[in-house]
JSON list of C-alpha atoms in Angstrom, two decimals:
[
{"chain": "A", "resi": 1, "resn": "MET", "atom": "CA", "xyz": [-36.91, 33.83, 10.85]},
{"chain": "A", "resi": 2, "resn": "LYS", "atom": "CA", "xyz": [-36.41, 31.17, 13.46]},
{"chain": "A", "resi": 3, "resn": "ARG", "atom": "CA", "xyz": [-37.41, 28.49, 10.97]},
{"chain": "A", "resi": 4, "resn": "ARG", "atom": "CA", "xyz": [-34.79, 29.74, 8.50]},
{"chain": "A", "resi": 5, "resn": "HIS", "atom": "CA", "xyz": [-32.10, 29.62, 11.17]},
{"chain": "A", "resi": 6, "resn": "ARG", "atom": "CA", "xyz": [-33.05, 26.06, 12.10]},
{"chain": "A", "resi": 7, "resn": "ILE", "atom": "CA", "xyz": [-32.98, 25.01, 8.46]},
{"chain": "A", "resi": 8, "resn": "ALA", "atom": "CA", "xyz": [-29.61, 26.72, 7.96]},
{"chain": "A", "resi": 9, "resn": "LEU", "atom": "CA", "xyz": [-28.27, 25.07, 11.12]},
{"chain": "A", "resi": 10, "resn": "ALA", "atom": "CA", "xyz": [-29.56, 21.66, 10.02]},
{"chain": "A", "resi": 11, "resn": "MET", "atom": "CA", "xyz": [-27.99, 22.11, 6.57]},
{"chain": "A", "resi": 12, "resn": "GLY", "atom": "CA", "xyz": [-24.71, 23.18, 8.16]},
{"chain": "A", "resi": 13, "resn": "LEU", "atom": "CA", "xyz": [-24.67, 20.13, 10.42]},
{"chain": "A", "resi": 14, "resn": "PHE", "atom": "CA", "xyz": [-25.50, 17.89, 7.46]},
{"chain": "A", "resi": 15, "resn": "VAL", "atom": "CA", "xyz": [-22.63, 19.32, 5.39]},
{"chain": "A", "resi": 16, "resn": "ALA", "atom": "CA", "xyz": [-20.24, 18.99, 8.35]},
{"chain": "A", "resi": 17, "resn": "ALA", "atom": "CA", "xyz": [-21.31, 15.38, 8.92]},
{"chain": "A", "resi": 18, "resn": "MET", "atom": "CA", "xyz": [-20.77, 14.57, 5.23]},
{"chain": "A", "resi": 19, "resn": "GLY", "atom": "CA", "xyz": [-17.32, 16.13, 5.34]},
{"chain": "A", "resi": 20, "resn": "LEU", "atom": "CA", "xyz": [-16.45, 14.12, 8.45]},
{"chain": "A", "resi": 21, "resn": "SER", "atom": "CA", "xyz": [-17.66, 10.89, 6.88]},
{"chain": "A", "resi": 22, "resn": "LEU", "atom": "CA", "xyz": [-15.52, 11.55, 3.80]},
{"chain": "A", "resi": 23, "resn": "ALA", "atom": "CA", "xyz": [-12.51, 12.22, 6.01]},
{"chain": "A", "resi": 24, "resn": "ILE", "atom": "CA", "xyz": [-13.11, 8.98, 7.91]},
{"chain": "A", "resi": 25, "resn": "ALA", "atom": "CA", "xyz": [-13.48, 7.02, 4.66]},
{"chain": "A", "resi": 26, "resn": "HIS", "atom": "CA", "xyz": [-9.75, 7.47, 4.01]},
{"chain": "A", "resi": 27, "resn": "ASP", "atom": "CA", "xyz": [-8.60, 6.16, 7.39]},
{"chain": "A", "resi": 28, "resn": "VAL", "atom": "CA", "xyz": [-7.10, 2.75, 8.06]},
{"chain": "A", "resi": 29, "resn": "LEU", "atom": "CA", "xyz": [-9.70, 0.00, 8.35]},
{"chain": "A", "resi": 30, "resn": "ASN", "atom": "CA", "xyz": [-9.90, -1.53, 11.83]},
{"chain": "A", "resi": 31, "resn": "PRO", "atom": "CA", "xyz": [-7.33, 0.74, 13.48]},
{"chain": "A", "resi": 32, "resn": "GLN", "atom": "CA", "xyz": [-7.49, -1.42, 16.61]},
{"chain": "A", "resi": 33, "resn": "PHE", "atom": "CA", "xyz": [-5.39, -3.98, 14.68]},
{"chain": "A", "resi": 34, "resn": "THR", "atom": "CA", "xyz": [-1.86, -2.74, 15.25]},
{"chain": "A", "resi": 35, "resn": "ALA", "atom": "CA", "xyz": [1.39, -3.66, 13.57]},
{"chain": "A", "resi": 36, "resn": "GLU", "atom": "CA", "xyz": [3.54, -6.40, 15.08]},
{"chain": "A", "resi": 37, "resn": "LYS", "atom": "CA", "xyz": [6.71, -4.28, 14.91]},
{"chain": "A", "resi": 38, "resn": "GLY", "atom": "CA", "xyz": [7.61, -0.71, 14.04]},
{"chain": "A", "resi": 39, "resn": "THR", "atom": "CA", "xyz": [5.68, 2.54, 14.07]},
{"chain": "A", "resi": 40, "resn": "PHE", "atom": "CA", "xyz": [5.07, 5.14, 11.40]},
{"chain": "A", "resi": 41, "resn": "ASP", "atom": "CA", "xyz": [7.57, 7.40, 13.19]},
{"chain": "A", "resi": 42, "resn": "LYS", "atom": "CA", "xyz": [10.11, 4.61, 13.77]},
{"chain": "A", "resi": 43, "resn": "PRO", "atom": "CA", "xyz": [9.77, 1.92, 11.07]},
{"chain": "A", "resi": 44, "resn": "GLU", "atom": "CA", "xyz": [11.10, -1.56, 11.89]},
{"chain": "A", "resi": 45, "resn": "GLY", "atom": "CA", "xyz": [13.39, -1.58, 8.83]},
{"chain": "A", "resi": 46, "resn": "LYS", "atom": "CA", "xyz": [13.87, -0.73, 5.18]},
{"chain": "A", "resi": 47, "resn": "ILE", "atom": "CA", "xyz": [13.26, -2.65, 1.99]},
{"chain": "A", "resi": 48, "resn": "GLY", "atom": "CA", "xyz": [13.83, -1.67, -1.62]},
{"chain": "A", "resi": 49, "resn": "GLU", "atom": "CA", "xyz": [16.47, 0.51, -3.22]},
{"chain": "A", "resi": 50, "resn": "LYS", "atom": "CA", "xyz": [16.23, 4.06, -4.48]},
{"chain": "A", "resi": 51, "resn": "THR", "atom": "CA", "xyz": [17.33, 4.27, -8.10]},
{"chain": "A", "resi": 52, "resn": "ASP", "atom": "CA", "xyz": [18.31, 7.13, -10.39]},
{"chain": "A", "resi": 53, "resn": "GLY", "atom": "CA", "xyz": [15.33, 6.59, -12.69]},
{"chain": "A", "resi": 54, "resn": "PRO", "atom": "CA", "xyz": [11.87, 5.14, -12.22]},
{"chain": "A", "resi": 55, "resn": "TRP", "atom": "CA", "xyz": [12.12, 2.10, -14.48]},
{"chain": "A", "resi": 56, "resn": "SER", "atom": "CA", "xyz": [14.73, -0.60, -15.09]},
{"chain": "A", "resi": 57, "resn": "VAL", "atom": "CA", "xyz": [16.10, -1.56, -18.51]},
{"chain": "A", "resi": 58, "resn": "THR", "atom": "CA", "xyz": [13.84, -4.64, -18.68]},
{"chain": "A", "resi": 59, "resn": "THR", "atom": "CA", "xyz": [10.75, -2.58, -17.84]},
{"chain": "A", "resi": 60, "resn": "MET", "atom": "CA", "xyz": [11.63, -0.02, -20.51]},
{"chain": "A", "resi": 61, "resn": "ALA", "atom": "CA", "xyz": [12.17, -2.81, -23.06]},
{"chain": "A", "resi": 62, "resn": "ALA", "atom": "CA", "xyz": [8.88, -4.51, -22.16]},
{"chain": "A", "resi": 63, "resn": "SER", "atom": "CA", "xyz": [6.82, -1.31, -22.37]},
{"chain": "A", "resi": 64, "resn": "VAL", "atom": "CA", "xyz": [4.70, -0.31, -25.35]},
{"chain": "A", "resi": 65, "resn": "ASN", "atom": "CA", "xyz": [6.84, 1.70, -27.74]},
{"chain": "A", "resi": 66, "resn": "GLY", "atom": "CA", "xyz": [9.46, 2.11, -25.01]},
{"chain": "A", "resi": 67, "resn": "LYS", "atom": "CA", "xyz": [7.11, 4.30, -22.96]},
{"chain": "A", "resi": 68, "resn": "PRO", "atom": "CA", "xyz": [6.01, 2.78, -19.64]},
{"chain": "A", "resi": 69, "resn": "ILE", "atom": "CA", "xyz": [3.34, 4.40, -17.50]},
{"chain": "A", "resi": 70, "resn": "PRO", "atom": "CA", "xyz": [4.87, 7.43, -15.73]},
{"chain": "A", "resi": 71, "resn": "GLY", "atom": "CA", "xyz": [6.39, 6.58, -12.39]},
{"chain": "A", "resi": 72, "resn": "LYS", "atom": "CA", "xyz": [8.18, 8.40, -9.61]},
{"chain": "A", "resi": 73, "resn": "VAL", "atom": "CA", "xyz": [11.01, 7.09, -7.42]},
{"chain": "A", "resi": 74, "resn": "THR", "atom": "CA", "xyz": [9.84, 7.47, -3.84]},
{"chain": "A", "resi": 75, "resn": "THR", "atom": "CA", "xyz": [10.00, 6.09, -0.32]},
{"chain": "A", "resi": 76, "resn": "LEU", "atom": "CA", "xyz": [6.82, 5.35, 1.63]},
{"chain": "A", "resi": 77, "resn": "VAL", "atom": "CA", "xyz": [6.27, 4.19, 5.19]},
{"chain": "A", "resi": 78, "resn": "GLY", "atom": "CA", "xyz": [3.58, 1.62, 5.80]},
{"chain": "A", "resi": 79, "resn": "GLU", "atom": "CA", "xyz": [2.55, -1.76, 7.12]},
{"chain": "A", "resi": 80, "resn": "ILE", "atom": "CA", "xyz": [3.14, -4.83, 4.96]},
{"chain": "A", "resi": 81, "resn": "VAL", "atom": "CA", "xyz": [-0.31, -6.41, 4.52]},
{"chain": "A", "resi": 82, "resn": "ASP", "atom": "CA", "xyz": [-2.05, -9.15, 2.62]},
{"chain": "A", "resi": 83, "resn": "TYR", "atom": "CA", "xyz": [-3.78, -7.01, -0.03]},
{"chain": "A", "resi": 84, "resn": "SER", "atom": "CA", "xyz": [-6.65, -9.46, -0.52]},
{"chain": "A", "resi": 85, "resn": "CYS", "atom": "CA", "xyz": [-7.56, -9.88, 3.17]},
{"chain": "A", "resi": 86, "resn": "TYR", "atom": "CA", "xyz": [-7.33, -6.14, 3.79]},
{"chain": "A", "resi": 87, "resn": "LEU", "atom": "CA", "xyz": [-9.71, -5.30, 0.95]},
{"chain": "A", "resi": 88, "resn": "GLN", "atom": "CA", "xyz": [-12.08, -8.20, 1.61]},
{"chain": "A", "resi": 89, "resn": "VAL", "atom": "CA", "xyz": [-12.31, -8.31, 5.41]},
{"chain": "A", "resi": 90, "resn": "GLY", "atom": "CA", "xyz": [-10.22, -5.38, 6.68]},
{"chain": "A", "resi": 91, "resn": "LYS", "atom": "CA", "xyz": [-7.62, -7.52, 8.42]},
{"chain": "A", "resi": 92, "resn": "HIS", "atom": "CA", "xyz": [-4.05, -6.40, 9.12]},
{"chain": "A", "resi": 93, "resn": "GLY", "atom": "CA", "xyz": [-1.70, -6.07, 12.08]},
{"chain": "A", "resi": 94, "resn": "GLY", "atom": "CA", "xyz": [0.01, -8.54, 14.35]},
{"chain": "A", "resi": 95, "resn": "LYS", "atom": "CA", "xyz": [-3.09, -10.64, 15.00]},
{"chain": "A", "resi": 96, "resn": "HIS", "atom": "CA", "xyz": [-3.34, -11.26, 11.22]},
{"chain": "A", "resi": 97, "resn": "ARG", "atom": "CA", "xyz": [0.38, -11.99, 10.69]},
{"chain": "A", "resi": 98, "resn": "ASP", "atom": "CA", "xyz": [0.13, -15.81, 10.43]},
{"chain": "A", "resi": 99, "resn": "CYS", "atom": "CA", "xyz": [-2.86, -15.70, 8.09]},
{"chain": "A", "resi": 100, "resn": "GLY", "atom": "CA", "xyz": [-1.24, -12.97, 5.99]},
{"chain": "A", "resi": 101, "resn": "GLN", "atom": "CA", "xyz": [1.96, -14.97, 5.67]},
{"chain": "A", "resi": 102, "resn": "LYS", "atom": "CA", "xyz": [0.00, -18.04, 4.52]},
{"chain": "A", "resi": 103, "resn": "CYS", "atom": "CA", "xyz": [-1.83, -15.93, 1.95]},
{"chain": "A", "resi": 104, "resn": "LEU", "atom": "CA", "xyz": [1.41, -14.47, 0.58]},
{"chain": "A", "resi": 105, "resn": "ARG", "atom": "CA", "xyz": [3.04, -17.92, 0.46]},
{"chain": "A", "resi": 106, "resn": "ASN", "atom": "CA", "xyz": [0.14, -19.04, -1.70]},
{"chain": "A", "resi": 107, "resn": "GLY", "atom": "CA", "xyz": [0.38, -16.18, -4.18]},
{"chain": "A", "resi": 108, "resn": "GLN", "atom": "CA", "xyz": [-1.98, -13.55, -2.81]},
{"chain": "A", "resi": 109, "resn": "PRO", "atom": "CA", "xyz": [-0.95, -9.96, -3.61]},
{"chain": "A", "resi": 110, "resn": "ILE", "atom": "CA", "xyz": [1.30, -7.97, -1.29]},
{"chain": "A", "resi": 111, "resn": "GLY", "atom": "CA", "xyz": [0.18, -4.57, 0.00]},
{"chain": "A", "resi": 112, "resn": "LEU", "atom": "CA", "xyz": [1.57, -1.54, 1.79]},
{"chain": "A", "resi": 113, "resn": "LEU", "atom": "CA", "xyz": [-0.86, 0.31, 4.05]},
{"chain": "A", "resi": 114, "resn": "THR", "atom": "CA", "xyz": [0.12, 3.89, 4.89]},
{"chain": "A", "resi": 115, "resn": "LYS", "atom": "CA", "xyz": [-0.76, 5.88, 7.99]},
{"chain": "A", "resi": 116, "resn": "GLU", "atom": "CA", "xyz": [-3.36, 7.78, 5.90]},
{"chain": "A", "resi": 117, "resn": "GLY", "atom": "CA", "xyz": [-5.09, 4.54, 4.91]},
{"chain": "A", "resi": 118, "resn": "LYS", "atom": "CA", "xyz": [-3.79, 4.45, 1.33]},
{"chain": "A", "resi": 119, "resn": "LEU", "atom": "CA", "xyz": [-3.18, 0.94, 0.05]},
{"chain": "A", "resi": 120, "resn": "TYR", "atom": "CA", "xyz": [-0.45, 0.24, -2.48]},
{"chain": "A", "resi": 121, "resn": "LEU", "atom": "CA", "xyz": [0.07, -3.00, -4.39]},
{"chain": "A", "resi": 122, "resn": "LEU", "atom": "CA", "xyz": [3.71, -4.04, -3.94]},
{"chain": "A", "resi": 123, "resn": "MET", "atom": "CA", "xyz": [5.70, -5.98, -6.51]},
{"chain": "A", "resi": 124, "resn": "GLU", "atom": "CA", "xyz": [9.15, -6.26, -7.96]},
{"chain": "A", "resi": 125, "resn": "GLU", "atom": "CA", "xyz": [10.07, -3.51, -10.43]},
{"chain": "A", "resi": 126, "resn": "GLU", "atom": "CA", "xyz": [12.33, -5.49, -12.73]},
{"chain": "A", "resi": 127, "resn": "HIS", "atom": "CA", "xyz": [9.88, -6.71, -15.40]},
{"chain": "A", "resi": 128, "resn": "ASP", "atom": "CA", "xyz": [11.60, -9.73, -16.98]},
{"chain": "A", "resi": 129, "resn": "PRO", "atom": "CA", "xyz": [13.08, -11.20, -13.79]},
{"chain": "A", "resi": 130, "resn": "ARG", "atom": "CA", "xyz": [9.66, -10.80, -12.10]},
{"chain": "A", "resi": 131, "resn": "ARG", "atom": "CA", "xyz": [7.93, -12.51, -15.01]},
{"chain": "A", "resi": 132, "resn": "ASP", "atom": "CA", "xyz": [10.49, -15.32, -15.08]},
{"chain": "A", "resi": 133, "resn": "GLY", "atom": "CA", "xyz": [10.44, -16.02, -11.32]},
{"chain": "A", "resi": 134, "resn": "LEU", "atom": "CA", "xyz": [13.96, -14.70, -10.78]},
{"chain": "A", "resi": 135, "resn": "THR", "atom": "CA", "xyz": [13.18, -12.40, -7.85]},
{"chain": "A", "resi": 136, "resn": "ASN", "atom": "CA", "xyz": [12.82, -12.94, -4.11]},
{"chain": "A", "resi": 137, "resn": "PHE", "atom": "CA", "xyz": [10.78, -9.95, -2.95]},
{"chain": "A", "resi": 138, "resn": "ARG", "atom": "CA", "xyz": [7.83, -12.13, -1.96]},
{"chain": "A", "resi": 139, "resn": "GLN", "atom": "CA", "xyz": [9.94, -13.83, 0.72]},
{"chain": "A", "resi": 140, "resn": "ALA", "atom": "CA", "xyz": [11.02, -10.45, 2.10]},
{"chain": "A", "resi": 141, "resn": "ALA", "atom": "CA", "xyz": [7.33, -9.45, 2.32]},
{"chain": "A", "resi": 142, "resn": "ILE", "atom": "CA", "xyz": [6.43, -12.72, 4.05]},
{"chain": "A", "resi": 143, "resn": "ASP", "atom": "CA", "xyz": [9.24, -12.21, 6.57]},
{"chain": "A", "resi": 144, "resn": "ASN", "atom": "CA", "xyz": [8.04, -8.64, 7.25]},
{"chain": "A", "resi": 145, "resn": "MET", "atom": "CA", "xyz": [4.27, -9.26, 7.28]},
{"chain": "A", "resi": 146, "resn": "ALA", "atom": "CA", "xyz": [2.51, -6.91, 9.73]},
{"chain": "A", "resi": 147, "resn": "TYR", "atom": "CA", "xyz": [5.67, -4.82, 10.24]},
{"chain": "A", "resi": 148, "resn": "ILE", "atom": "CA", "xyz": [5.78, -1.11, 9.50]},
{"chain": "A", "resi": 149, "resn": "LEU", "atom": "CA", "xyz": [8.67, -0.51, 7.12]},
{"chain": "A", "resi": 150, "resn": "GLU", "atom": "CA", "xyz": [10.22, 2.17, 4.97]},
{"chain": "A", "resi": 151, "resn": "VAL", "atom": "CA", "xyz": [9.77, 0.94, 1.38]},
{"chain": "A", "resi": 152, "resn": "SER", "atom": "CA", "xyz": [11.60, 2.46, -1.60]},
{"chain": "A", "resi": 153, "resn": "GLY", "atom": "CA", "xyz": [10.69, 1.99, -5.24]},
{"chain": "A", "resi": 154, "resn": "THR", "atom": "CA", "xyz": [8.74, 3.48, -8.11]},
{"chain": "A", "resi": 155, "resn": "VAL", "atom": "CA", "xyz": [5.15, 4.55, -7.52]},
{"chain": "A", "resi": 156, "resn": "SER", "atom": "CA", "xyz": [2.64, 4.42, -10.36]},
{"chain": "A", "resi": 157, "resn": "GLU", "atom": "CA", "xyz": [-1.08, 5.18, -10.36]},
{"chain": "A", "resi": 158, "resn": "VAL", "atom": "CA", "xyz": [-3.68, 4.33, -13.00]},
{"chain": "A", "resi": 159, "resn": "ASP", "atom": "CA", "xyz": [-7.39, 5.08, -12.50]},
{"chain": "A", "resi": 160, "resn": "GLY", "atom": "CA", "xyz": [-7.01, 5.25, -8.71]},
{"chain": "A", "resi": 161, "resn": "GLN", "atom": "CA", "xyz": [-5.06, 1.98, -8.49]},
{"chain": "A", "resi": 162, "resn": "ARG", "atom": "CA", "xyz": [-1.74, 2.58, -6.69]},
{"chain": "A", "resi": 163, "resn": "ALA", "atom": "CA", "xyz": [1.33, 0.39, -7.00]},
{"chain": "A", "resi": 164, "resn": "LEU", "atom": "CA", "xyz": [4.83, 0.63, -5.60]},
{"chain": "A", "resi": 165, "resn": "TYR", "atom": "CA", "xyz": [7.36, -1.30, -7.65]},
{"chain": "A", "resi": 166, "resn": "VAL", "atom": "CA", "xyz": [10.21, -2.33, -5.36]},
{"chain": "A", "resi": 167, "resn": "THR", "atom": "CA", "xyz": [13.73, -2.53, -6.75]},
{"chain": "A", "resi": 168, "resn": "GLY", "atom": "CA", "xyz": [16.61, -4.71, -5.61]},
{"chain": "A", "resi": 169, "resn": "TYR", "atom": "CA", "xyz": [15.22, -8.22, -5.32]},
{"chain": "A", "resi": 170, "resn": "VAL", "atom": "CA", "xyz": [16.62, -9.94, -8.41]},
{"chain": "A", "resi": 171, "resn": "LYS", "atom": "CA", "xyz": [18.15, -13.27, -7.36]},
{"chain": "A", "resi": 172, "resn": "LYS", "atom": "CA", "xyz": [21.93, -13.25, -7.65]}
]
């Protein structure tokens, strides 16, 4: 009987440890790297505009058969990060601000890192202006690198890849 109890206890501890490791796997990488400005409870600012529908006219026109991937207008709170450095080396936060700004200036992808550790690719929503270089969202991201912000746009997810398409950055 004692052997059975020890085996059951060992199995229980193993299952608990596995559950804990899965829970940890979704946390922010290197949590000791903190944002330069803002907190998840009090973001430094806001970027993006909430719209009535998920996709702009140019996105609808560019989609296959007029049917883009489903999206949902939403607002998320997270830290503006260099997507490539975060996924490759886990860097973010104020100590990575200068490097992240250089990466964004040189075309690396822009990310939004949420409190739960979810990473979203950020880009302009308006398809044709984005394609034709007629938007200025990249500069807003560079200016806000390593800041926690409230970001509004359209969220889309395909095969586990998350993107937030930010509206309101077409050059006037």
